Coordinates of C-alpha atoms and ligand atoms in Angstrom, one line a residue:
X526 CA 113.9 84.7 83.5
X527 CA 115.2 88.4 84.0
X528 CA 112.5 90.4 81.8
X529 CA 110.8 91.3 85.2
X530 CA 113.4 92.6 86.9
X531 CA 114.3 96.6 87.0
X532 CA 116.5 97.7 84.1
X533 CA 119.6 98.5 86.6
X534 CA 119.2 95.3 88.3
X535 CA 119.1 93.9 84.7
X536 CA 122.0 95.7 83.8
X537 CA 123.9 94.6 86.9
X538 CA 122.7 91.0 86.3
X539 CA 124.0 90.9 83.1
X540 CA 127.8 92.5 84.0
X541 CA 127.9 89.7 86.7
X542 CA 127.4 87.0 84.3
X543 CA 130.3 88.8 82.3
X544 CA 132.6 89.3 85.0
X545 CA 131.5 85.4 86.2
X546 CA 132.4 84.1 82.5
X547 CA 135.7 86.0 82.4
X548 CA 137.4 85.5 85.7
X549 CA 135.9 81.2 85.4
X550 CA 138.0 81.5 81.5
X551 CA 140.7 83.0 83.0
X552 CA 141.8 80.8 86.1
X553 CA 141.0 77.7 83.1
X554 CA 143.4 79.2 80.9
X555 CA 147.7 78.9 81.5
X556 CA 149.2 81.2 82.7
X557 CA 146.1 82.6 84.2
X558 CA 144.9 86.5 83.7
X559 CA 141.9 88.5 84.4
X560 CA 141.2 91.2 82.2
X561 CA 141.8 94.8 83.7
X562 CA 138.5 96.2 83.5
X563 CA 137.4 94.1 86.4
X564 CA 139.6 95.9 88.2
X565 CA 137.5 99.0 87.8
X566 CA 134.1 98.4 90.4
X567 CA 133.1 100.8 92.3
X568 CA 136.1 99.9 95.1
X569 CA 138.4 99.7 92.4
X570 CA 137.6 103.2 91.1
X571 CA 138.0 104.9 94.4
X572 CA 141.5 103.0 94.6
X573 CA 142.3 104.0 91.4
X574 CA 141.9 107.6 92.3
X575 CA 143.9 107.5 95.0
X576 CA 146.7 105.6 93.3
X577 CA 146.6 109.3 91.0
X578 CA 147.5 111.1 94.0
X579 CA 150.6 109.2 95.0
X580 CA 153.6 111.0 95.0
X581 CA 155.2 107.2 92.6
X582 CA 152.6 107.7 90.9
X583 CA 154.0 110.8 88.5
X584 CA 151.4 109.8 85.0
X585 CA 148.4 112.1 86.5
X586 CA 149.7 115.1 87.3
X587 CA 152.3 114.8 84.6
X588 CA 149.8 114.6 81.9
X589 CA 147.6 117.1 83.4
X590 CA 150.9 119.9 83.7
X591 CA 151.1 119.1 79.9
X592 CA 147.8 119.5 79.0
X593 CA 147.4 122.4 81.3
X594 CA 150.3 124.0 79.1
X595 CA 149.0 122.9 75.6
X596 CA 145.3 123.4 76.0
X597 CA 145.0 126.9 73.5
X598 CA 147.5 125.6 71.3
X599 CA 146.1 121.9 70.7
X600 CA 142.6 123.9 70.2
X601 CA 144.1 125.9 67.9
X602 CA 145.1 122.7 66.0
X603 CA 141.8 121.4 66.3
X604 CA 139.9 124.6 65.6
X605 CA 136.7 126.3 66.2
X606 CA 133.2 123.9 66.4
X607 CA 134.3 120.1 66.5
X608 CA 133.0 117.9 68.7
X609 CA 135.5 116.4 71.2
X610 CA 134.5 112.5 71.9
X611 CA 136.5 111.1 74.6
X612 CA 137.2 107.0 75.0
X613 CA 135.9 105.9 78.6
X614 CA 135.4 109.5 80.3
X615 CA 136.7 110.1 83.6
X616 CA 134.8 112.4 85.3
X617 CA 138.5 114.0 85.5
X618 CA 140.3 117.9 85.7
X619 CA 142.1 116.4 82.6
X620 CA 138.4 117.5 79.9
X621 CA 138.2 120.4 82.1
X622 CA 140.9 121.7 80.6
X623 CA 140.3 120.8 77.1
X624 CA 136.6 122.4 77.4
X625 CA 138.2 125.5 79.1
X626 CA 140.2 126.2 75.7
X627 CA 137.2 124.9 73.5
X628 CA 134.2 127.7 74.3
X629 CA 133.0 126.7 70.9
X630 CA 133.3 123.0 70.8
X631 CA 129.8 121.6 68.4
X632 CA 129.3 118.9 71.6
X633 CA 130.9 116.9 74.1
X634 CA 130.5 113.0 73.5
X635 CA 131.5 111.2 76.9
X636 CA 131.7 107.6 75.9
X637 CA 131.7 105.2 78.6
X638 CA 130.4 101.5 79.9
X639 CA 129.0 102.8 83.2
X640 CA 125.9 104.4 82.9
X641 CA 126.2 105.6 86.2
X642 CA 129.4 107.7 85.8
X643 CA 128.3 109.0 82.6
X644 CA 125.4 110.3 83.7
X645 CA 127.1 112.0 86.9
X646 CA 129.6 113.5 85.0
X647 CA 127.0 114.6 82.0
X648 CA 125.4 116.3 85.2
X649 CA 127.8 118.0 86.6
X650 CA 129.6 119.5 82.7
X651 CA 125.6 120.7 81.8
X652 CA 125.6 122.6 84.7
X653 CA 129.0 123.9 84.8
X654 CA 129.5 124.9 80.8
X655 CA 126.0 125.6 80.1
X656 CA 125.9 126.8 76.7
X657 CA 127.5 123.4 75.8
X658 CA 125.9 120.0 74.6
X659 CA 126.8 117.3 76.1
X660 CA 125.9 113.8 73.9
X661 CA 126.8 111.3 76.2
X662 CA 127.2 107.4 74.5
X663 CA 126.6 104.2 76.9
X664 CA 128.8 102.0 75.4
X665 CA 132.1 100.0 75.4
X666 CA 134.5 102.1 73.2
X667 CA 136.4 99.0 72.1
X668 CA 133.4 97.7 70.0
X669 CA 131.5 101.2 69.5
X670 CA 130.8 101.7 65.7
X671 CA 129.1 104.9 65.5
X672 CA 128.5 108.4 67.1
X673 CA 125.4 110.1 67.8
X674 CA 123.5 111.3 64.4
X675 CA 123.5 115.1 65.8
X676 CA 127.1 115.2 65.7
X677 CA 127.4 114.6 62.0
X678 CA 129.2 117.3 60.3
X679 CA 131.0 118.8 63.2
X680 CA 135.0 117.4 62.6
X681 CA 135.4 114.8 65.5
X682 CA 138.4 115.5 67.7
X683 CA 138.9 112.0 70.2
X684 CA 140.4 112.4 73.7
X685 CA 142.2 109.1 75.0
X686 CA 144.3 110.4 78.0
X687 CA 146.2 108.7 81.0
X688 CA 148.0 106.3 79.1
X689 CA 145.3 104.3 78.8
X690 CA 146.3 102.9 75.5
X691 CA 149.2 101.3 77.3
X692 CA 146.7 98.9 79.3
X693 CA 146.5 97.1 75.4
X694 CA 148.6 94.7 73.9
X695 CA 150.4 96.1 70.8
X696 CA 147.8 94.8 68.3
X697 CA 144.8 95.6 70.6
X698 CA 146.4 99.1 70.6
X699 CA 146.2 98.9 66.8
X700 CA 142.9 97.8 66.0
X701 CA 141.7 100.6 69.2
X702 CA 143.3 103.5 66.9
X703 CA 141.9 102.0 63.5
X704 CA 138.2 101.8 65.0
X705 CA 138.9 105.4 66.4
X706 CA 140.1 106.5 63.2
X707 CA 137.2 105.2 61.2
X708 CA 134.7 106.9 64.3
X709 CA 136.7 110.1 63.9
X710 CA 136.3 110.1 60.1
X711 CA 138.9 111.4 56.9
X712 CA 139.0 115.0 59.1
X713 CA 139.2 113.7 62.5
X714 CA 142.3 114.2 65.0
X715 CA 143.2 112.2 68.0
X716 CA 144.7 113.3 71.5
X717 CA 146.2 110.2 73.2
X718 CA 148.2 110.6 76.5
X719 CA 150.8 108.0 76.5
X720 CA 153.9 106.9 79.4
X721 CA 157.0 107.2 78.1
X722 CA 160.0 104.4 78.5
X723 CA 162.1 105.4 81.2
X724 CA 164.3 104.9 84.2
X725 CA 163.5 101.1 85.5
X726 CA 163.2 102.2 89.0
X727 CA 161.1 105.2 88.2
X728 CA 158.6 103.1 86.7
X729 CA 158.9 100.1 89.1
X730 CA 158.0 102.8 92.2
X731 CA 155.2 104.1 90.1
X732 CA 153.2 100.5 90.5
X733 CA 155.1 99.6 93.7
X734 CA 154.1 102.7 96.1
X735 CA 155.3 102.8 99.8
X736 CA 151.3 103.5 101.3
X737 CA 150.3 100.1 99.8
X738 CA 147.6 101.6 97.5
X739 CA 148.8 100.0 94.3
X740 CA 148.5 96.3 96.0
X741 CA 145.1 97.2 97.5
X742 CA 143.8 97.9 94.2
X743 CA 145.3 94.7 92.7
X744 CA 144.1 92.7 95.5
X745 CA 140.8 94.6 95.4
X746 CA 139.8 92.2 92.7
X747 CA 140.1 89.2 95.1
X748 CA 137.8 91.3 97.2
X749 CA 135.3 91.8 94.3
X750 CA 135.3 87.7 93.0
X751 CA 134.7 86.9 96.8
X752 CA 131.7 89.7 96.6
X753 CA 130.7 88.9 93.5
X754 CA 130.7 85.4 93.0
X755 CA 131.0 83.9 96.3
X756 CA 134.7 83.3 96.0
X757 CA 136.8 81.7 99.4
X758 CA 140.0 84.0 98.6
X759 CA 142.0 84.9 101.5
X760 CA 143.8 88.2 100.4
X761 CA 146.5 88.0 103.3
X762 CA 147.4 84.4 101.3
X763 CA 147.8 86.4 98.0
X764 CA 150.5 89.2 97.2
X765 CA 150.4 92.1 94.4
X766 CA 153.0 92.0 91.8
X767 CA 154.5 94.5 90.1
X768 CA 157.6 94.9 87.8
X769 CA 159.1 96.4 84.5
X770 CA 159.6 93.9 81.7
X771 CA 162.5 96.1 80.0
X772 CA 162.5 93.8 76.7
X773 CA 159.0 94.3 76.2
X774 CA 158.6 97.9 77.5
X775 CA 156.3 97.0 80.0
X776 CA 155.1 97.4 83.3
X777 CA 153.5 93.6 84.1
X778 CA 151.1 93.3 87.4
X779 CA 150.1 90.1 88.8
X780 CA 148.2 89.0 92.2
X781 CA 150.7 85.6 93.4
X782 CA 149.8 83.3 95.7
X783 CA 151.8 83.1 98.9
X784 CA 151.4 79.2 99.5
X785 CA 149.8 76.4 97.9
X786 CA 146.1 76.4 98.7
X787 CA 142.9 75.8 96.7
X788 CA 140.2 78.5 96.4
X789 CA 136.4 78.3 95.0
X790 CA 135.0 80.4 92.3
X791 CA 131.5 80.3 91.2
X792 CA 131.4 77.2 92.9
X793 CA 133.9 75.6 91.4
X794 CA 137.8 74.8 93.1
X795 CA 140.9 76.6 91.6
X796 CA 143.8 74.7 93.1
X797 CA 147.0 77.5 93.3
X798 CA 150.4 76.4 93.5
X799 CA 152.9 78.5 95.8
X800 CA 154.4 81.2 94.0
X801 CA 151.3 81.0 91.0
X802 CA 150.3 84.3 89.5
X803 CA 147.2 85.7 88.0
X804 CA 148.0 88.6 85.9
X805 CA 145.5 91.4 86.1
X806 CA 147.3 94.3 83.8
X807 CA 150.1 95.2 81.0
X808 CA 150.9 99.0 81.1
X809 CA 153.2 99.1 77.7
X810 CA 155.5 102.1 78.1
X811 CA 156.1 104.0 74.3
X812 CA 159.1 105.6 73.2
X813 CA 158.9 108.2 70.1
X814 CA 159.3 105.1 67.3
X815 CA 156.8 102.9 69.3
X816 CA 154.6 106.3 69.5
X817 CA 155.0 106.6 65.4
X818 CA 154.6 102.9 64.5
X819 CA 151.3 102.7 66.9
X820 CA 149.8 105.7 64.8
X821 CA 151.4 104.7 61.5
X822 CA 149.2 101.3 61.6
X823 CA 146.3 103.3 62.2
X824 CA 146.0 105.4 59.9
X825 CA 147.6 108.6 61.7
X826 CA 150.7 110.7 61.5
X827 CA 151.8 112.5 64.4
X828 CA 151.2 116.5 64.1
X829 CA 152.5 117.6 67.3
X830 CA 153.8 115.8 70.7
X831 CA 154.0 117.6 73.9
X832 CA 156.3 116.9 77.0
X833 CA 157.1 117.5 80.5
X834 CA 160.9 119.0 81.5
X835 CA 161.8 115.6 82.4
X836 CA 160.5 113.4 79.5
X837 CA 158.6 111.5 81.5
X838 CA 155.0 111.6 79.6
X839 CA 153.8 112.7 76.0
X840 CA 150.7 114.0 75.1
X841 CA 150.6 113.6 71.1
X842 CA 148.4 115.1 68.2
X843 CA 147.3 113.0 65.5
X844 CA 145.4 113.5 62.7
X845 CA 143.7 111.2 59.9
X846 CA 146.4 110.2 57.2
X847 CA 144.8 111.3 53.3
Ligands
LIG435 C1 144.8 103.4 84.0 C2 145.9 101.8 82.8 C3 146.8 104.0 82.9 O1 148.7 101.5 83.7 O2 149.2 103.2 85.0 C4 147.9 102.1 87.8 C5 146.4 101.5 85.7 N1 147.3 100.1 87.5 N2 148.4 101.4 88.8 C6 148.4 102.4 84.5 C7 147.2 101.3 87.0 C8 148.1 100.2 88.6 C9 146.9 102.7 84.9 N3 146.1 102.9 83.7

């Protein structure tokens, strides 16, 4: 029924229907939960950015003083002509910095879902770092199996910064590293920015700011269902939720619902109790064991880990165990 339509349209069909099928599974299922890369539209990216800027919000700039300071000797580490492949590029300072200290890298592989960002930052790195090639991959890097052919040959150094990794459950984190390991092959190396366990209230400020920007990004996804898929929800009835789970190392986020009230999805009525939350994101916080068990099961040992003064964030080196 589609086969006439433009391919962007197409495309944009077709992540509807995903985003449709997920959010209908997820208010079935108890406790309910929304998976958080619906959180990511183009709304949600703009929020996103801005929650980087926060003064709570100490991952960003942490990580990128860190990298800032390792860059010349983690491309040292790596050496002279791999080819750096970085899991769900951000258009962000953070490769800047890696490319800066990497004049000879084989090629640049941005992999990411939208087509649109990767093309925008492929753009913008062509014309800034001319004499390097950029291989840009359009794919989800939780199910990719394989890298462009042109890169064969060149080791494979993978980028995963901002504490991503923490968005996954333990065993999702797992099988992320082994399919990154197999990608990166027996001489590959893996940077992975990772939040460190800390303070309670630190981390509670971090997803709690005082300008509001954290709940607007949470609630942002009320926004998008009602855009999306014709939803009812009133987001002055809903609350974000944010606190540290200190047993399970976590950060756990939520949207609740203020009172009891029903609200249609796709057509179809969710009925809310008061108090009901919808969880929307994990953000697992790693401490050096939790850091060396998580590469362990993937077939990495740690070469090098990098901190701020405070011990706040940890950039780590890994390489492929023989
Ligand atoms: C992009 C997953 C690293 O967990 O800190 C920030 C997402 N959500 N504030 C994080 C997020 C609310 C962020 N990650």
């Amino acid at each position: 029924m589609n086969v006439s339509l433009p391919v962007l349209d197409r495309v944009e069909a077709s992540d509807r229907e995903e985003f449709r099928e997920a959010v209908l599974a997820g208010l079935a299922r108890s406790p309910r939960a929304i998976p958080p890369k619906f959180l990511y539209d183009v709304r949600g990216a703009e929020l996103f950015d801005a929650i980087c800027e926060l003064p709570e919000y100490y991952l960003t700039r942490t990580e990128t003083g860190i990298l800032a300071d390792c860059a010349a000797e983690l491309a040292r580490l790596a050496g002279p002509g791999c080819a750096l492949v970085e899991f769900g590029s951000g258009s962000s300072v953070k490769t800047r910095l890696l490319l800066d200290a990497m004049p000879d890298l084989a090629a640049y592989v941005p992999i990411d879902v939208s087509r649109h960002h990767l093309d925008a930052t492929a753009a913008k790195l062509r014309r800034d770092y001319p004499r390097l090639r950029v291989e840009p991959v359009c794919a989800d890097y939780m199910v990719l199996e394989s890298l462009p052919a042109d890169v064969n040959g060149a080791p494979r150094l993978g980028f995963f910064p901002g504490s991503t990794i923490g968005n996954l459950e333990p065993e999702d984190a797992t099988s992320f590293l082994c399919r990154a390991r197999a990608l990166l092959g027996d001489r590959g190396a893996m940077v992975l920015g990772v939040d460190l366990r800390k303070d309670a209230r630190r981390l509670h400020d971090a997803y709690n700011d005082s300008a509001g920007v954290t709940a607007a990004f949470t609630l942002n996804l009320l926004r998008r269902m009602n855009r999306e898929l014709g939803a009812t929800f009133d987001t002055a009835r809903f609350a974000h939720e944010a606190f540290y789970n200190p047993v399970e190392g976590r950060i756990e986020i939520y949207f609740r619902s203020l009172a009891a009230q029903t609200v249609t999805v796709a057509g179809r009525p969710f009925a809310f109790a008061a108090g009901e939350r919808v969880h929307t994101e994990y953000s697992y916080k790693y401490d050096d064991a939790g850091i060396g068990a998580l590469a362990k099961s993937a077939g990495f040992t740690i070469d090098r880990t990098w901190t701020d003064p405070e011990g706040l964030f940890a950039v780590v080196y890994l390489e492929a165990a023989p």
